[in-house]
């Protein structure tokens, strides 16, 4: 456990309100932050990707967000310790924190202008010191590797914007089914992206990833179009707590949109290795039939595992909205509508543990519809989403 020196609530409040006052200006604060950082500590430039996109603004906003919460160590410390350990994959060292702190305080001070005073200077400096100490101590005391090297052993295109990539890491990445990892691909150096393995860990270092190219996306488009067997990737430590709570005794509802199926499939795959399981209803949604790329494999799993039911849901407006439709082979009954409409329309699911996984839009919409339909919010879990 990392010990954090306490920060006064008044200092945290000063940081919060002074950053909020810059709300319209975060882009230029971010620009000044990076210019200052790279001027006072030029080697830090090499830690960041060549292309400084909108991602950069999020880093400064994240910094300010955590600095404003340093008076709530119970929630912040575990998060910061994890963030600090994860920063090892960027090549971040303890000595970099002082430069980042100086660059941040300089850029906020410049933008605050007349509003800046000694109290603000002290509040920002103290808050940063606490955050930096927590992150760097956690990083220094972590014994596990920062990254794992892996080789691409399979790349299968499933249409224009989707690929299944199979990796074999040199040594297995410690992880649980349902967790996500970050990856760096040789075509996009230093652009780390989160991916959720679709395969359960089996001790061999195999990782199957389902990658959807998002329009204009730097990394996903490159993975789908340009990955080659033999490419060497880097994989970061696994994170996330999405799992089936067996002790809770509830049956399970899983709702997967597109490649959001991946972590849920990993959980199902792992459950299939056990004798007894709670009942699982897995709704798999997509806009078109092509989005239900894994349906046949899932259906085969369901055939040999009676605790699992797979329900495909298609948004495509063919047939009557909300009405079930039999496929000619009789294997799948397809429901029509968005996942949010279909799942929430079927009841309050109050007796279930609910796992949601998919695009940020799909998760937000399904969460809103289900809570409105009466599903107790504390029974619903999902992976972290980017800010709306
Ligand atoms: C916990 C977690 C697990 C994830 N697992 C997977 C996975 O298994 N498979 C997978 O393909 N992706 C997954 N993602 C998304 C992935 O990490 C990237 O965000 C996504 O591939 C886009 O990266 P990019 O570099 O191509 O786009 P960027 O260059 O970062 O962004 C380009 C544009 O696309 C938008 N955009 C970014 N992400 C999305 C999105 N998910 N949907 C719609 N628009 C978006 C951005 O706002 C921006 O306008 C996961 C994300 C998280 C947080
Ligand atoms: C002190 C507090 C810090 C906080 C709160 C913080 C926070 C963050 C966050 C939230 C991200 C995005 C993480 C992700 O999406 O994976 C990030 C990325 C990053 N951080 Fe930090 N960070 C801190 C310090 C540092 C330091 C000292 C450095 C070293 C120069 C650094 C370098 C980076 C790099 C290189 C990235 C990746 C950026 C990218 O992908 O574009 N950070 N940081």
XYZ file of C-alpha atoms and ligand atoms in Angstrom:
484
model
C 0.000 0.000 0.000
C 1.380 3.396 -1.013
C 1.389 6.038 1.765
C 0.319 9.508 0.641
C 1.197 12.697 2.477
C -2.156 14.382 3.269
C -3.298 17.422 1.264
C -5.583 20.030 2.814
C -9.170 20.065 1.537
C -8.833 23.835 0.982
C -5.865 23.273 -1.353
C -7.786 20.644 -3.325
C -10.720 23.052 -3.609
C -8.427 25.826 -4.877
C -7.035 23.506 -7.565
C -10.528 22.393 -8.602
C -12.001 25.859 -8.894
C -8.974 27.429 -10.573
C -8.868 24.686 -13.217
C -12.634 24.899 -13.740
C -12.202 28.635 -14.410
C -9.982 27.700 -17.358
C -12.618 25.392 -18.848
C -12.824 27.281 -22.150
C -9.084 27.362 -22.409
C -7.983 23.780 -21.771
C -6.745 23.363 -25.322
C -4.327 26.264 -25.065
C -3.329 25.241 -21.516
C -2.503 21.812 -22.969
C -0.521 23.332 -25.820
C 1.478 25.534 -23.457
C 1.981 22.586 -21.091
C 3.614 20.456 -23.791
C 5.693 23.329 -25.187
C 6.988 24.078 -21.674
C 7.615 20.432 -20.842
C 9.583 19.762 -24.017
C 11.570 22.993 -23.548
C 12.605 22.340 -19.942
C 13.100 18.571 -20.348
C 13.651 17.752 -24.055
C 14.060 13.947 -23.599
C 10.399 13.720 -22.468
C 9.376 14.476 -26.078
C 10.438 10.960 -27.052
C 7.976 9.408 -24.610
C 4.972 10.811 -26.514
C 3.730 9.822 -29.983
C 4.888 11.887 -32.961
C 1.355 13.073 -33.660
C -0.061 15.126 -30.817
C -3.806 14.701 -31.291
C -6.816 15.428 -29.077
C -5.444 12.729 -26.738
C -3.008 15.346 -25.379
C -5.767 17.572 -24.058
C -7.203 14.593 -22.185
C -3.853 14.038 -20.425
C -3.848 17.604 -19.028
C -7.526 17.346 -18.109
C -6.778 14.020 -16.337
C -3.950 15.630 -14.426
C -6.172 18.462 -13.239
C -8.974 16.010 -12.445
C -6.811 13.964 -10.087
C -5.113 16.993 -8.573
C -8.534 18.316 -7.581
C -9.313 15.102 -5.735
C -6.232 14.758 -3.557
C -8.357 15.284 -0.445
C -10.069 11.916 -1.101
C -7.118 9.507 -0.761
C -9.262 6.391 -0.179
C -10.549 6.533 -3.737
C -7.601 8.244 -5.357
C -4.657 6.237 -4.049
C -5.577 2.872 -5.648
C -6.304 4.651 -8.938
C -3.035 6.600 -8.892
C -0.983 3.584 -7.860
C -2.400 1.702 -10.832
C -1.822 4.680 -13.159
C 1.773 4.993 -11.936
C 2.493 1.298 -12.498
C 0.889 1.554 -15.934
C 3.021 4.625 -16.834
C 6.104 2.384 -16.814
C 5.068 1.183 -20.277
C 5.511 4.778 -21.592
C 9.088 4.786 -20.248
C 8.183 7.318 -17.515
C 10.808 7.587 -14.724
C 10.662 9.235 -11.292
C 12.728 12.208 -12.488
C 10.140 13.074 -15.182
C 7.520 13.992 -12.564
C 9.317 17.179 -11.483
C 9.379 18.464 -15.082
C 5.705 17.596 -15.647
C 4.796 19.385 -12.384
C 6.780 22.492 -13.324
C 5.271 22.573 -16.840
C 1.763 22.151 -15.508
C 2.012 24.849 -12.852
C 3.657 27.231 -15.346
C 0.949 26.785 -17.973
C -1.942 27.083 -15.508
C -0.305 30.142 -13.869
C 0.112 31.873 -17.243
C -3.519 31.292 -18.169
C -4.850 32.318 -14.767
C -3.154 35.736 -15.138
C -4.213 38.164 -12.386
C -6.189 35.469 -10.601
C -2.960 33.649 -9.649
C -1.562 34.207 -6.132
C 0.698 32.522 -3.565
C -2.147 30.397 -2.188
C -2.853 28.987 -5.638
C 0.824 28.373 -6.288
C 1.104 26.433 -3.044
C -2.115 24.476 -3.609
C -1.087 23.308 -7.096
C 2.463 22.488 -6.023
C 1.341 20.486 -2.980
C -1.368 18.633 -4.880
C 1.030 17.712 -7.667
C 3.668 16.562 -5.182
C 1.172 14.187 -3.578
C -0.013 12.749 -6.885
C 3.505 12.376 -8.270
C 4.732 10.706 -5.098
C 1.879 8.200 -5.130
C 2.366 7.299 -8.797
C 6.150 7.125 -8.764
C 6.335 5.117 -5.523
C 3.891 2.556 -6.912
C 5.914 2.347 -10.133
C 9.240 1.934 -8.329
C 7.972 -0.785 -6.024
C 6.253 -2.846 -8.748
C 8.220 -6.035 -9.401
C 6.396 -7.286 -12.515
C 7.440 -6.324 -16.072
C 6.218 -3.027 -17.576
C 5.378 -4.712 -20.904
C 5.355 -8.110 -22.600
C 6.584 -8.663 -26.159
C 4.261 -10.674 -28.396
C 4.273 -11.948 -31.980
C 1.305 -11.782 -34.314
C 0.529 -15.391 -35.259
C -2.785 -14.728 -37.018
C -4.611 -11.833 -38.729
C -8.011 -12.535 -40.234
C -10.005 -9.769 -41.909
C -13.758 -10.038 -41.401
C -14.935 -7.326 -43.753
C -13.578 -3.818 -44.288
C -13.420 -2.641 -40.722
C -12.941 -5.710 -38.559
C -10.055 -8.093 -37.919
C -9.327 -10.928 -35.508
C -5.689 -10.799 -34.411
C -4.022 -13.686 -32.613
C -0.928 -12.935 -30.542
C 1.541 -15.189 -28.769
C 3.424 -13.386 -26.000
C 6.982 -14.517 -25.211
C 5.867 -15.134 -21.628
C 2.191 -15.213 -20.591
C 0.651 -11.853 -19.625
C -0.911 -12.335 -16.155
C -4.618 -11.608 -16.575
C -8.113 -12.782 -15.751
C -10.876 -13.442 -18.289
C -12.775 -10.165 -18.876
C -9.790 -7.884 -18.206
C -8.333 -5.570 -20.860
C -4.738 -4.802 -21.818
C -3.078 -2.008 -23.756
C -1.147 -2.697 -26.941
C 1.429 -0.886 -29.027
C 1.847 -1.926 -32.667
C 4.973 -1.387 -34.813
C 3.033 0.664 -37.392
C 2.035 3.270 -34.725
C 4.931 3.727 -32.259
C 4.064 5.015 -28.777
C 0.306 5.090 -29.500
C -0.974 2.727 -26.850
C -4.587 1.567 -27.131
C -6.808 -0.582 -24.887
C -7.989 -3.922 -26.231
C -9.993 -6.685 -24.534
C -8.756 -10.215 -25.194
C -11.578 -12.442 -26.395
C -9.869 -15.627 -25.231
C -9.645 -16.843 -21.644
C -6.095 -17.099 -20.257
C -4.792 -20.651 -20.656
C -1.200 -20.295 -19.492
C 0.270 -20.312 -23.013
C 0.575 -16.594 -23.832
C -2.130 -16.772 -26.529
C -4.280 -13.650 -26.859
C -7.087 -13.245 -29.367
C -8.154 -9.657 -30.094
C -11.182 -8.426 -32.056
C -10.337 -5.047 -33.565
C -12.839 -2.681 -35.155
C -11.438 0.189 -37.256
C -13.138 3.383 -36.066
C -13.499 6.117 -38.712
C -10.392 8.305 -38.704
C -8.764 6.139 -36.025
C -4.976 6.148 -35.952
C -4.349 2.742 -34.479
C -7.444 0.602 -35.074
C -7.459 1.297 -38.834
C -3.783 0.450 -39.042
C -4.250 -2.839 -37.153
C -7.129 -3.914 -39.364
C -5.435 -2.945 -42.647
C -1.696 -3.345 -42.094
C -0.979 -5.948 -39.418
C 1.124 -8.847 -40.698
C 1.879 -12.268 -39.228
C 5.304 -11.987 -37.577
C 4.798 -8.354 -36.411
C 6.108 -7.773 -32.906
C 3.697 -5.979 -30.534
C 4.033 -4.788 -26.953
C 1.321 -5.617 -24.428
C 0.828 -3.679 -21.160
C -0.426 -5.038 -17.803
C -4.018 -6.255 -17.605
C -6.612 -4.093 -15.875
C -10.304 -4.187 -15.121
C -12.645 -5.951 -12.763
C -15.412 -7.198 -15.050
C -16.217 -10.724 -13.914
C -19.042 -12.990 -12.853
C -19.639 -12.764 -9.116
C -20.199 -16.412 -8.319
C -20.572 -15.761 -4.579
C -23.503 -13.394 -5.236
C -25.643 -16.346 -6.377
C -27.408 -14.408 -9.160
C -27.920 -15.504 -12.727
C -26.154 -13.337 -15.280
C -27.217 -11.021 -18.093
C -24.459 -10.103 -20.544
C -25.009 -7.369 -23.149
C -22.375 -7.064 -25.881
C -22.246 -4.519 -28.717
C -19.908 -5.245 -31.652
C -16.354 -6.049 -30.536
C -17.536 -5.413 -26.957
C -18.297 -9.108 -27.169
C -14.589 -9.871 -26.673
C -14.257 -9.690 -22.850
C -17.643 -11.368 -22.358
C -16.632 -14.183 -24.676
C -13.439 -14.638 -22.635
C -15.538 -14.914 -19.460
C -17.925 -17.398 -21.093
C -14.983 -19.423 -22.426
C -13.532 -19.638 -18.951
C -16.897 -20.568 -17.404
C -17.160 -23.396 -19.956
C -14.115 -25.037 -18.349
C -16.109 -25.519 -15.107
C -18.806 -28.010 -14.297
C -21.453 -25.829 -12.640
C -22.305 -22.244 -13.590
C -25.048 -19.691 -13.013
C -27.428 -19.264 -15.952
C -26.060 -16.748 -18.512
C -28.151 -14.916 -21.119
C -25.855 -13.223 -23.625
C -27.387 -10.563 -25.909
C -25.050 -9.864 -28.835
C -25.905 -6.771 -30.847
C -24.788 -5.195 -34.089
C -26.014 -2.848 -36.759
C -25.782 -5.454 -39.529
C -25.468 -9.226 -39.764
C -21.714 -8.784 -40.413
C -21.364 -7.268 -36.918
C -22.501 -10.594 -35.433
C -19.276 -12.146 -36.665
C -18.859 -14.570 -33.759
C -22.426 -15.791 -33.508
C -21.947 -19.273 -34.902
C -19.019 -20.036 -32.562
C -21.043 -18.747 -29.599
C -24.003 -20.827 -30.617
C -21.798 -23.933 -30.692
C -20.589 -23.119 -27.162
C -24.216 -22.754 -26.071
C -25.100 -26.136 -27.552
C -22.637 -27.926 -25.279
C -23.159 -25.625 -22.266
C -26.854 -25.608 -21.300
C -26.374 -22.751 -18.789
C -25.681 -20.375 -21.757
C -28.297 -18.773 -24.032
C -27.199 -16.505 -26.882
C -29.639 -13.921 -28.248
C -28.664 -11.991 -31.398
C -30.003 -8.443 -31.777
C -29.872 -6.500 -35.044
C -30.412 -2.776 -35.467
C -30.861 -3.018 -39.221
C -34.439 -2.049 -39.971
C -35.501 -5.194 -41.790
C -38.678 -6.799 -40.504
C -40.927 -5.567 -37.743
C -39.257 -3.505 -34.994
C -38.869 -5.443 -31.750
C -40.290 -8.596 -33.311
C -38.361 -11.874 -33.194
C -37.447 -13.410 -36.503
C -36.471 -17.022 -37.224
C -33.531 -17.602 -39.487
C -34.148 -20.211 -42.184
C -31.768 -22.669 -40.468
C -33.729 -22.167 -37.250
C -30.539 -21.731 -35.200
C -30.922 -18.156 -34.027
C -33.927 -16.098 -33.136
C -32.927 -12.545 -34.040
C -34.469 -9.633 -32.152
C -34.701 -6.235 -33.855
C -33.763 -2.870 -32.352
C -30.873 -1.388 -30.427
C -29.514 -3.394 -27.501
C -30.774 -0.684 -25.135
C -34.333 -0.906 -26.512
C -34.461 -4.674 -26.692
C -32.887 -5.526 -23.331
C -34.682 -2.841 -21.315
C -37.928 -3.708 -23.135
C -37.791 -7.256 -21.787
C -38.090 -6.334 -18.109
C -36.200 -4.980 -15.130
C -33.715 -7.889 -14.798
C -33.691 -7.095 -11.066
C -32.588 -10.618 -10.155
C -29.513 -10.579 -12.402
C -25.914 -9.536 -12.301
C -25.512 -7.455 -15.496
C -22.291 -7.047 -17.503
C -22.284 -4.428 -20.303
C -19.571 -4.181 -22.956
C -19.389 -2.199 -26.186
C -18.792 1.260 -27.624
C -19.125 4.172 -25.180
C -22.422 5.143 -26.856
C -23.875 1.649 -26.585
C -22.889 1.299 -22.899
C -24.284 4.721 -21.955
C -27.576 4.124 -23.800
C -28.059 0.607 -22.376
C -27.212 1.731 -18.863
C -29.712 4.602 -19.070
C -32.488 2.420 -20.527
C -31.961 -0.387 -18.022
C -31.896 1.843 -14.958
C -35.024 3.589 -16.253
C -36.636 0.132 -16.607
C -35.824 -0.618 -12.961
C -32.556 -2.593 -13.023
C -30.736 -1.782 -9.761
C -27.655 0.242 -10.843
C -25.331 -1.483 -8.358
C -25.936 -4.793 -10.160
C -24.643 -3.421 -13.477
C -20.926 -3.290 -14.315
C -18.939 -2.150 -17.338
C -15.372 -1.233 -18.289
C -14.126 2.363 -18.069
C -15.402 4.743 -20.731
C -13.757 7.849 -22.159
C -15.348 11.145 -21.055
C -18.597 11.907 -22.943
C -11.431 -0.800 -21.734
C -11.398 -0.700 -23.256
C -11.363 -1.858 -24.014
C -11.337 -1.768 -25.418
N -11.332 -2.929 -26.154
C -11.356 -2.855 -27.510
C -11.392 -4.055 -28.304
O -11.373 -5.179 -27.798
N -11.432 -3.915 -29.656
C -11.436 -2.672 -30.271
O -11.467 -2.631 -31.502
N -11.396 -1.539 -29.536
C -11.350 -1.592 -28.178
N -11.311 -0.423 -27.437
C -11.201 0.875 -28.136
C -9.710 1.135 -28.485
O -8.938 1.239 -27.301
C -9.490 2.438 -29.260
O -10.041 3.520 -28.568
C -10.108 2.372 -30.633
O -9.533 1.286 -31.331
C -9.811 3.688 -31.408
O -8.421 3.923 -31.479
P -7.819 4.698 -32.719
O -6.404 5.009 -32.438
O -8.102 3.960 -33.976
O -8.671 6.030 -32.757
P -8.163 7.484 -32.333
O -7.180 7.939 -33.330
O -7.767 7.461 -30.879
O -9.532 8.282 -32.456
C -10.054 8.653 -33.757
C -11.493 9.109 -33.650
O -12.334 7.983 -33.315
C -13.090 8.252 -32.147
N -13.161 7.004 -31.371
C -12.184 6.506 -30.566
N -12.594 5.335 -30.030
C -13.834 5.093 -30.508
C -14.775 4.040 -30.314
N -14.505 2.986 -29.496
N -15.951 4.120 -30.971
C -16.223 5.162 -31.788
N -15.373 6.194 -32.011
C -14.200 6.163 -31.369
C -12.309 9.339 -31.409
O -13.174 10.122 -30.587
C -11.723 10.152 -32.555
O -12.654 11.077 -33.038
C -11.341 -0.503 -26.050
C -11.357 0.662 -25.270
C -11.396 0.567 -23.894
C -11.449 1.845 -23.069
C 1.669 13.236 -12.205
C 0.630 12.819 -12.596
C 0.247 12.214 -13.932
C -1.037 11.911 -14.238
C -2.271 12.102 -13.359
C -1.022 11.358 -15.579
C -2.146 10.923 -16.239
C -2.160 10.342 -17.475
C -3.317 9.753 -18.100
C -4.703 9.625 -17.460
C -2.945 9.295 -19.316
C -3.807 8.560 -20.336
C -3.584 7.100 -20.021
C -4.129 6.176 -21.028
O -5.112 6.479 -21.716
O -3.530 5.090 -21.133
C -1.534 9.576 -19.460
C -0.791 9.238 -20.556
C 0.552 9.530 -20.686
N 1.372 10.098 -19.732
Fe 0.855 10.681 -17.897
N 0.274 11.337 -16.043
C 1.084 11.852 -15.078
C 2.444 11.983 -15.152
C 3.203 11.744 -16.280
C 4.623 11.974 -16.372
C 5.536 12.466 -15.261
C 4.980 11.647 -17.645
C 6.368 11.743 -18.248
C 6.702 12.688 -19.051
C 3.787 11.176 -18.340
C 3.747 10.721 -19.648
C 2.636 10.196 -20.259
C 2.640 9.638 -21.615
C 3.843 9.529 -22.543
C 1.329 9.236 -21.881
C 0.794 8.627 -23.188
C 0.261 9.772 -23.992
C -0.343 9.342 -25.292
O -0.634 8.172 -25.489
O -0.555 10.235 -26.084
N 2.741 11.261 -17.474
N -1.092 10.213 -18.336
